[in-house]
Short mmCIF file of C-alpha atoms and ligand atoms in Angstrom, two decimals:
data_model
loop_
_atom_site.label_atom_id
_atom_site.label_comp_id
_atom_site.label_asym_id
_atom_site.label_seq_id
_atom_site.Cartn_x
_atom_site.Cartn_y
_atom_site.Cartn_z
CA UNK A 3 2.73 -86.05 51.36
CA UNK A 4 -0.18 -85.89 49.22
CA UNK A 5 -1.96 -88.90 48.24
CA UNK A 6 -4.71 -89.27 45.01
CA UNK A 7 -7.33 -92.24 45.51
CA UNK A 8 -8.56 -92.78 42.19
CA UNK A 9 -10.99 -96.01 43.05
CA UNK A 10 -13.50 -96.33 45.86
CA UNK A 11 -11.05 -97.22 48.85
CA UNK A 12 -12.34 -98.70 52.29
CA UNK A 13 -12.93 -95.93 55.20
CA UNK A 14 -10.47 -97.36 57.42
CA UNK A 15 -7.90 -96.76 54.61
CA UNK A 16 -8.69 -93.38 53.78
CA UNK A 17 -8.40 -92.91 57.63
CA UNK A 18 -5.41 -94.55 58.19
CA UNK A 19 -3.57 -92.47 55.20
CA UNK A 20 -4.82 -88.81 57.10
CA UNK A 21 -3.67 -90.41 60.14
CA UNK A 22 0.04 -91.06 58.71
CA UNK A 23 0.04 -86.81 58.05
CA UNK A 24 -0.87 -87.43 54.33
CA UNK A 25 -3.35 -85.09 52.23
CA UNK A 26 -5.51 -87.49 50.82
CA UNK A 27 -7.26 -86.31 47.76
CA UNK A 28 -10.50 -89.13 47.74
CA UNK A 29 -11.38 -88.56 43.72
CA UNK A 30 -13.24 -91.86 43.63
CA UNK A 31 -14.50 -92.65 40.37
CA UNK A 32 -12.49 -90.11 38.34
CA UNK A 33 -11.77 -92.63 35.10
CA UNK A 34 -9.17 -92.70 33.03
CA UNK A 35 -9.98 -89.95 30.94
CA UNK A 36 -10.12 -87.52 33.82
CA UNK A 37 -7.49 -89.02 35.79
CA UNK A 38 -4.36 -87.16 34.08
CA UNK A 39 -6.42 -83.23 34.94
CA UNK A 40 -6.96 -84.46 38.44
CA UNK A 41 -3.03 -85.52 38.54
CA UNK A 42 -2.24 -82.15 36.99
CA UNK A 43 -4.36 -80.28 39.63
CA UNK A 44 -3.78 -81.77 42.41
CA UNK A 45 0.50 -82.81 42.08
CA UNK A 46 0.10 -86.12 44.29
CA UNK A 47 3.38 -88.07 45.61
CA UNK A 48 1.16 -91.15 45.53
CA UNK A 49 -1.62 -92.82 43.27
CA UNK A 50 -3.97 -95.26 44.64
CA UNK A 51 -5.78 -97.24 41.79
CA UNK A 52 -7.82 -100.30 41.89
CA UNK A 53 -9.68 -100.86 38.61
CA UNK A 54 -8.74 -97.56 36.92
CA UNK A 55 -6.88 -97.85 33.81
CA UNK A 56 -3.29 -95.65 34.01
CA UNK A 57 -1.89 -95.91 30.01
CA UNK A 58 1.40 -94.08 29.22
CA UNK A 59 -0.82 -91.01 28.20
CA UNK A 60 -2.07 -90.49 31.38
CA UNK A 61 1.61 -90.87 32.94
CA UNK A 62 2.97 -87.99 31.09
CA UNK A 63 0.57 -85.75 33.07
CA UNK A 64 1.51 -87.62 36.45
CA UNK A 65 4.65 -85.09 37.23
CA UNK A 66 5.67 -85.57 40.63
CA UNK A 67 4.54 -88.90 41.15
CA UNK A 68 6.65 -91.19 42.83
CA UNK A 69 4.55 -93.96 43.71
CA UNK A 70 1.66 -95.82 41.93
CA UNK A 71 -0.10 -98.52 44.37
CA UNK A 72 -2.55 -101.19 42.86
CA UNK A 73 -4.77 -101.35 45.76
CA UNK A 74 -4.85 -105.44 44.68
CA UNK A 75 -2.29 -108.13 43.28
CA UNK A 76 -2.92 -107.60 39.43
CA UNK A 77 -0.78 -104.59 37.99
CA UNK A 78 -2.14 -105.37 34.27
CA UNK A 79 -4.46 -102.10 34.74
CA UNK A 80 -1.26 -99.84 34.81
CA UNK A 81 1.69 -99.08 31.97
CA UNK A 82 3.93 -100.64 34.13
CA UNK A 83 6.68 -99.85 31.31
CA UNK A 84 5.53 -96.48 30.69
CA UNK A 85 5.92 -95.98 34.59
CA UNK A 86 9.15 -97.45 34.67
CA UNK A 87 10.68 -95.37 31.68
CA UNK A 88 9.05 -92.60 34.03
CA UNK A 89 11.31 -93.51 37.26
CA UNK A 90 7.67 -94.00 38.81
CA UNK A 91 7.52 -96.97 40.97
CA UNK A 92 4.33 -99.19 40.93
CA UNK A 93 4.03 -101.84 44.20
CA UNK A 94 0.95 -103.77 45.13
CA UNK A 95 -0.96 -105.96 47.51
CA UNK A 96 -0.56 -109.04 46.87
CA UNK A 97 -2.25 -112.00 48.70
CA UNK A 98 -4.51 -109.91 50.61
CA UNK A 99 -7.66 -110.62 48.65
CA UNK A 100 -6.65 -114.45 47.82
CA UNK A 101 -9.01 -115.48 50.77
CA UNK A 102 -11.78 -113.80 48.95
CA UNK A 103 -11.11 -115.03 45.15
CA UNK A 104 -11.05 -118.34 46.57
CA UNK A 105 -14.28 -118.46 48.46
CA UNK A 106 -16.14 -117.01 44.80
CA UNK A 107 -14.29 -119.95 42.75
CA UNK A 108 -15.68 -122.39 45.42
CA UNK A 109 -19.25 -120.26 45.00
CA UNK A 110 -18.83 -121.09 41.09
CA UNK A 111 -17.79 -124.58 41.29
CA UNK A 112 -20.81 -125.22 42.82
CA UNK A 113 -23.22 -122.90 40.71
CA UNK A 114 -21.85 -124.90 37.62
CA UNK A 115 -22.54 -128.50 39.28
CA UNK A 116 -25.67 -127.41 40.95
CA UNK A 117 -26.89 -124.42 38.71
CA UNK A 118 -27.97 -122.13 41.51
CA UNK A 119 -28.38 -119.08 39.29
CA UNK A 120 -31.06 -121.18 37.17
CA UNK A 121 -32.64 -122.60 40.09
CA UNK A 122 -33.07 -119.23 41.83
CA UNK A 123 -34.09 -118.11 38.34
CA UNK A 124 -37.03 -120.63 38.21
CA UNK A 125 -38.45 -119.61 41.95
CA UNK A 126 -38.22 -115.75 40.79
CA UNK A 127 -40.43 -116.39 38.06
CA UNK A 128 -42.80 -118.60 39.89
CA UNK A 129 -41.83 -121.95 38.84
CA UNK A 130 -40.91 -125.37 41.27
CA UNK A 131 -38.42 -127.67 39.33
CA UNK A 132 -37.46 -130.53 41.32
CA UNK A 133 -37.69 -132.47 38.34
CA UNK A 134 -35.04 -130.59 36.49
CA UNK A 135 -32.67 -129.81 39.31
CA UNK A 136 -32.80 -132.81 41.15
CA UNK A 137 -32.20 -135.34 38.62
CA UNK A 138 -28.86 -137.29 37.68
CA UNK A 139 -26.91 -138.07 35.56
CA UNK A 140 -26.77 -136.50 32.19
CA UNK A 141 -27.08 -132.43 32.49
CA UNK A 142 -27.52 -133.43 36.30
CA UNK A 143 -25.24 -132.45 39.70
CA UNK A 144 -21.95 -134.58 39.75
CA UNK A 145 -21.16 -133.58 43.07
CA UNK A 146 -17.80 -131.60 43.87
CA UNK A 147 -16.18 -135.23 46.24
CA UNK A 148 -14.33 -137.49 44.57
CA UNK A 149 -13.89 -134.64 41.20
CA UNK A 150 -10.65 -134.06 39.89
CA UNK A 151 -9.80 -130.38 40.10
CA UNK A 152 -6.81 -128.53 37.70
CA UNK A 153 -5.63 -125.87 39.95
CA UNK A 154 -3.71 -123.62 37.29
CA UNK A 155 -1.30 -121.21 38.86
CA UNK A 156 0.10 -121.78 42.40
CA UNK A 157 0.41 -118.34 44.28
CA UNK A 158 -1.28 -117.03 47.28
CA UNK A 159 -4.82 -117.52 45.23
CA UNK A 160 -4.31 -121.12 43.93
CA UNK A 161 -3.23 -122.21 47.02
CA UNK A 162 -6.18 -120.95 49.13
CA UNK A 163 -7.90 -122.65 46.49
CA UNK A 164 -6.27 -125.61 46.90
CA UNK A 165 -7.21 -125.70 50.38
CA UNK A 166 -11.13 -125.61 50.40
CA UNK A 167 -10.72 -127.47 46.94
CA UNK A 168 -9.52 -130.37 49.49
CA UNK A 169 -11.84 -129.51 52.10
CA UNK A 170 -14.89 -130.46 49.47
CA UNK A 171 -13.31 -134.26 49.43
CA UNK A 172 -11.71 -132.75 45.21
CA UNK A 173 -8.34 -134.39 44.15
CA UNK A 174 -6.16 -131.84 43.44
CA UNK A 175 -3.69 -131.61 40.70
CA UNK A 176 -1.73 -128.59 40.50
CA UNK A 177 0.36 -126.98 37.62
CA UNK A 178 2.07 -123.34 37.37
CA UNK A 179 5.65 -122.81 35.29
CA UNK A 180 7.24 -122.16 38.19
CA UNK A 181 6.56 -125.24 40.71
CA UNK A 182 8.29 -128.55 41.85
CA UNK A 183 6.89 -131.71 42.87
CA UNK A 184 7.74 -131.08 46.93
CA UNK A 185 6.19 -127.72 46.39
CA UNK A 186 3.07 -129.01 45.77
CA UNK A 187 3.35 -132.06 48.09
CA UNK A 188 3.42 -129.69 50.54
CA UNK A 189 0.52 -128.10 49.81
CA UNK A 190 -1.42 -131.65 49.86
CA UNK A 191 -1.63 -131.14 45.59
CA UNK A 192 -0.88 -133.87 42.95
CA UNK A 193 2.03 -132.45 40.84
CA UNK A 194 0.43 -131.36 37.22
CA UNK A 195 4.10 -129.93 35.45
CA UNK A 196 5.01 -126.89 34.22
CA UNK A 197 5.12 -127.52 30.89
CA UNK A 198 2.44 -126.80 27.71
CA UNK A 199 1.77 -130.46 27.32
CA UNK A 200 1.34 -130.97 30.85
CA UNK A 201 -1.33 -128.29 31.07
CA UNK A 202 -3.02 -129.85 28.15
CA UNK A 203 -3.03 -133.58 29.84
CA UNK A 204 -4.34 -132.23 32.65
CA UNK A 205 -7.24 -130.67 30.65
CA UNK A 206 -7.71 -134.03 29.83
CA UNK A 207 -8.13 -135.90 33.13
CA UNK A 208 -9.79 -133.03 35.02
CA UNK A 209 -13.47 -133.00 36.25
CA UNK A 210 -13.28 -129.34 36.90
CA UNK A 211 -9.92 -126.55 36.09
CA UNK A 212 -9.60 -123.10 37.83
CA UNK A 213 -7.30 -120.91 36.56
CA UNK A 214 -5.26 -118.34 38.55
CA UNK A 215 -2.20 -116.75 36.54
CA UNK A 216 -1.77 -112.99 36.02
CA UNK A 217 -2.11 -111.68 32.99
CA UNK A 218 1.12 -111.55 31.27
CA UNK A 219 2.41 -112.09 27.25
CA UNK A 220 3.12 -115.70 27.72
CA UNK A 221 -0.84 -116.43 29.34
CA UNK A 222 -2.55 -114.10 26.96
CA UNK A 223 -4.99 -116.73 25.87
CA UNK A 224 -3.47 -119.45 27.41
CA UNK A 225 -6.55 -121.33 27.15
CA UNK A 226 -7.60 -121.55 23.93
CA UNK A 227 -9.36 -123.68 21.01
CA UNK A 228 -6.51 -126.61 21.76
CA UNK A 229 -6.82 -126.34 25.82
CA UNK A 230 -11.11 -126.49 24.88
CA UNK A 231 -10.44 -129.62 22.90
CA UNK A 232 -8.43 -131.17 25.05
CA UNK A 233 -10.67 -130.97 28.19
CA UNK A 234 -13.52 -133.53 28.83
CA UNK A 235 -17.24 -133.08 27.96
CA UNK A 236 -19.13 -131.72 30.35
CA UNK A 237 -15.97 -130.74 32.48
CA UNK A 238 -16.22 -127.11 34.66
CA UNK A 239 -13.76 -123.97 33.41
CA UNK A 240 -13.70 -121.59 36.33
CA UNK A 241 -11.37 -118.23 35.82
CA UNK A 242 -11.28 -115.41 38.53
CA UNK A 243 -7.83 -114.03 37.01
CA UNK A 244 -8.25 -111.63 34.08
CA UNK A 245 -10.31 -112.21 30.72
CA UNK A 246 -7.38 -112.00 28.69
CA UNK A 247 -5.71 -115.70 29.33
CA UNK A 248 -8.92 -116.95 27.40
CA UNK A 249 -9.95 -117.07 24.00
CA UNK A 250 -13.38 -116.53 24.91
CA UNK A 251 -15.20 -117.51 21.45
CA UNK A 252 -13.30 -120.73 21.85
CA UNK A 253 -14.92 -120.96 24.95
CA UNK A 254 -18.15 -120.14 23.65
CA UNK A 255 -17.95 -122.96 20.80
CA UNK A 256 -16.36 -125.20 23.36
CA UNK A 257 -19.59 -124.98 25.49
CA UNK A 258 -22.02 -125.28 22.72
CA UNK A 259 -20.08 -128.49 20.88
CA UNK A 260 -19.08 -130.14 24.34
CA UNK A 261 -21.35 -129.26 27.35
CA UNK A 262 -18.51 -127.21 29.40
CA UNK A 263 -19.96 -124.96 31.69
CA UNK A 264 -17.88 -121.89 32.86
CA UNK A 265 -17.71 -120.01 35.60
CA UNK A 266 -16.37 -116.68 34.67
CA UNK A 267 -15.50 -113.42 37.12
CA UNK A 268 -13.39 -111.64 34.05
CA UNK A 269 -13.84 -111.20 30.95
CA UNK A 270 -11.98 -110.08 27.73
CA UNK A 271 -13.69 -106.60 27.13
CA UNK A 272 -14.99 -105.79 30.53
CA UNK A 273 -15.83 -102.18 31.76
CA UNK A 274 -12.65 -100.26 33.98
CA UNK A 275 -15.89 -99.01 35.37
CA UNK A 276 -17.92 -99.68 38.64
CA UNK A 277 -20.73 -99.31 36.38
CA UNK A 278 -21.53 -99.51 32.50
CA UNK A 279 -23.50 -101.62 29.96
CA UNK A 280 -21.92 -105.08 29.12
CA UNK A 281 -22.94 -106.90 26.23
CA UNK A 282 -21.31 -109.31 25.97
CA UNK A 283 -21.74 -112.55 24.18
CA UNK A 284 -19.80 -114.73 26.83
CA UNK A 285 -21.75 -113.43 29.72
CA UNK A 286 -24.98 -113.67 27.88
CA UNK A 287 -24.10 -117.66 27.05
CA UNK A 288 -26.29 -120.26 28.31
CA UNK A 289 -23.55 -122.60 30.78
CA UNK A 290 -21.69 -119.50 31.47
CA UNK A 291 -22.42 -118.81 35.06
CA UNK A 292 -21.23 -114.95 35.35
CA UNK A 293 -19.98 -112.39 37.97
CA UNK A 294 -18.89 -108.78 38.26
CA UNK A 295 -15.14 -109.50 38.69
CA UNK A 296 -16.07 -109.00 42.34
CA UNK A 297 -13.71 -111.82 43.57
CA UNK A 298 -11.83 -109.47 45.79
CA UNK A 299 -15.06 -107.56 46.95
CA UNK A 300 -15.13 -108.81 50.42
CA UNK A 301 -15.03 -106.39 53.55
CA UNK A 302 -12.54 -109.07 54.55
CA UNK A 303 -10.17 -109.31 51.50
CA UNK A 304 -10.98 -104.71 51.29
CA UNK A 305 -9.98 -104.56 54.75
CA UNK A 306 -7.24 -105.96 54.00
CA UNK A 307 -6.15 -104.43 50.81
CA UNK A 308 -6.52 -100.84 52.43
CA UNK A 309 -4.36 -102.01 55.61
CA UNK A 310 -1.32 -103.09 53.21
CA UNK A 311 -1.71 -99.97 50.82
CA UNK A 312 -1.44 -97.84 53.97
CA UNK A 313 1.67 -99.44 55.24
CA UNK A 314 3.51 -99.11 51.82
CA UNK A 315 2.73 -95.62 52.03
CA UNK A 316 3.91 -95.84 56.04
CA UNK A 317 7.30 -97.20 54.90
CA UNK A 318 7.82 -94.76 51.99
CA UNK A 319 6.79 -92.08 53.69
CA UNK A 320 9.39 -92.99 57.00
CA UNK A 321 12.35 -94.31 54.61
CA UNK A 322 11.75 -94.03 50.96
CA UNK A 323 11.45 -97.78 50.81
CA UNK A 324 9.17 -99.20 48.08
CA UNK A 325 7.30 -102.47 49.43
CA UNK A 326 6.38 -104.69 47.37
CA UNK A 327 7.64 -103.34 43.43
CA UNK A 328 6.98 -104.35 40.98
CA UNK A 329 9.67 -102.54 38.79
CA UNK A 330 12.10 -102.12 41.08
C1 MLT B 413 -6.61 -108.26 41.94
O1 MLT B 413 -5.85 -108.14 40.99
O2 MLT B 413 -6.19 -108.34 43.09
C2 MLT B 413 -8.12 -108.26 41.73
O3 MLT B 413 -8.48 -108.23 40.43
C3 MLT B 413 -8.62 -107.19 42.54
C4 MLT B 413 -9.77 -106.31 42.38
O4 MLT B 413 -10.82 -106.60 41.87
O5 MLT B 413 -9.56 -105.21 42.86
#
């Protein structure tokens, strides 16, 4: 069975494919544009994608594919439709990297109460600022204990969120559409509802929100110029899901009229690339504390990606089984 990796994939992936008898064909790096000649070339069974974009167009060159995996949780990088339409099934890994997106929400909760990036910022260029960073009130640390935290979206992510969220001595109130009050008892979470004016009156009493839906047509900009408005000045936005459930210039005048600062892995227009130029006026924003979307880039959460993606290609391979579909 031949099997195209079309994103960098861990070693111990790559190995564990050749060691199920597949042909793996390692085109790391390939892009979109080039992705539909390598599919032509090479006839795979099986696509591995991480970040790669896979539109319709590229589908219609991806003859003899059976299989599309996401090597991660989010399939919003791949036509899942157009696949579909295509009898091509699409499965992912989801879970496996929740560890990982949690730890980097935990890393920007705290660069937005305690500004690391500025403060390492100041060393770098030769300056001591006590006086700045070590003051309170206004502008100053609040300290993460005792905050109220908005946990929005209860899967495997929120809830290892929810978790270290606790740890830190945070209340945590928790809304998703899709949750009941024992759900979240369980989980040692104040029930937030499931409903649009729920979300918005918990924008209201939060400290701090975190958002961690996929990236669907009912969240496309979820938070927006009314969710902004609703939350409290000074309050912390934290999203490590996809750019696309924000209105980002809402953002942008919400953290210029209101003193929000944002931690942001995602954003609207960023590159499919490993590597490109970004410019873009959200990153570039004073309060917005920024990262690569590398949430998931962990040799933990990896390891773990490349261990599941092997065994859905295990079980296909052995009985023709998808694991975890998406479109079954
Ligand atoms: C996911 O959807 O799991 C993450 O965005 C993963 C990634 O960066 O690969």
């Amino acid at each position: 069975m031949k099997v195209l990796v079309a994103d960098k994939f861990e070693k111990a992936g790559l190995e564990g494919l050749a060691a199920l008898g597949c042909e793996v064909i390692n085109r790391a790096g390939v892009g979109t544009d080039k992705l539909g000649a390598a599919l032509t070339e090479t006839h795979p069974a099986v696509l591995v994608v991480r970040s790669t974009k896979v539109p319709a167009g590229v589908l219609e060159q991806a003859e003899g594919v059976k299989l599309i995996i996401r090597a991660g949780a989010g399939v919003d990088n791949i036509d899942v439709g157009a696949a579909t339409a295509r009898g091509i099934r699409v499965c992912n890994c989801p879970g496996m990297n929740a560890v990982a997106v949690a730890e980097l929400t935990m890393g920007l909760l705290l660069c937005c109460d305690r500004r690391l990036p500025d403060q390492t910022a100041e060393l770098r260029a030769g300056r001591w600022n006590k006086k700045e960073y070590g003051k309170t009130g206004a502008g100053g640390a609040k300290g993460l204990k005792g905050m109220t935290l908005g946990v929005i979206g209860v899967g495997a992510i929120g809830q290892e969120v929810i978790k270290r969220a606790t740890a830190f001595g945070m209340r945590v109130v928790a809304w998703s559409r899709s949750i009941t009050p024992q759900h979240v008892g369980a989980l040692n979470a104040e029930f937030g509802g499931t409903d649009t004016p729920a979300l918005l009156a918990l924008a209201a009493r939060a400290d701090a929100i975190s958002v961690h839906l996929p990236l669907t047509d009912t969240t496309k900009k979820l938070f927006n110029k009314t969710f902004f408005d609703a939350m409290k000045p000074g309050a912390y936005f934290i999203n490590t899901s996809r750019g696309g459930v924000v209105d980002e210039a809402a953002l942008r005048d919400a953290i210029a009229a209101k003193g929000l600062r944002a931690g942001l892995d995602v954003f609207e227009f960023q590159p499919a690339e490993a590597e490109a130029g970004f410019e873009s006026p959200t990153a570039k924003c004073a309060g917005v504390y920024g990262t690569h979307h590398s949430g998931a880039s962990t040799e933990q959460a990896q390891g773990a990606v490349a261990e599941e993606t092997v065994r859905i290609v295990k079980v296909f391979k052995e009985t023709g089984r998808f694991e975890n579909c998406v479109n079954a």
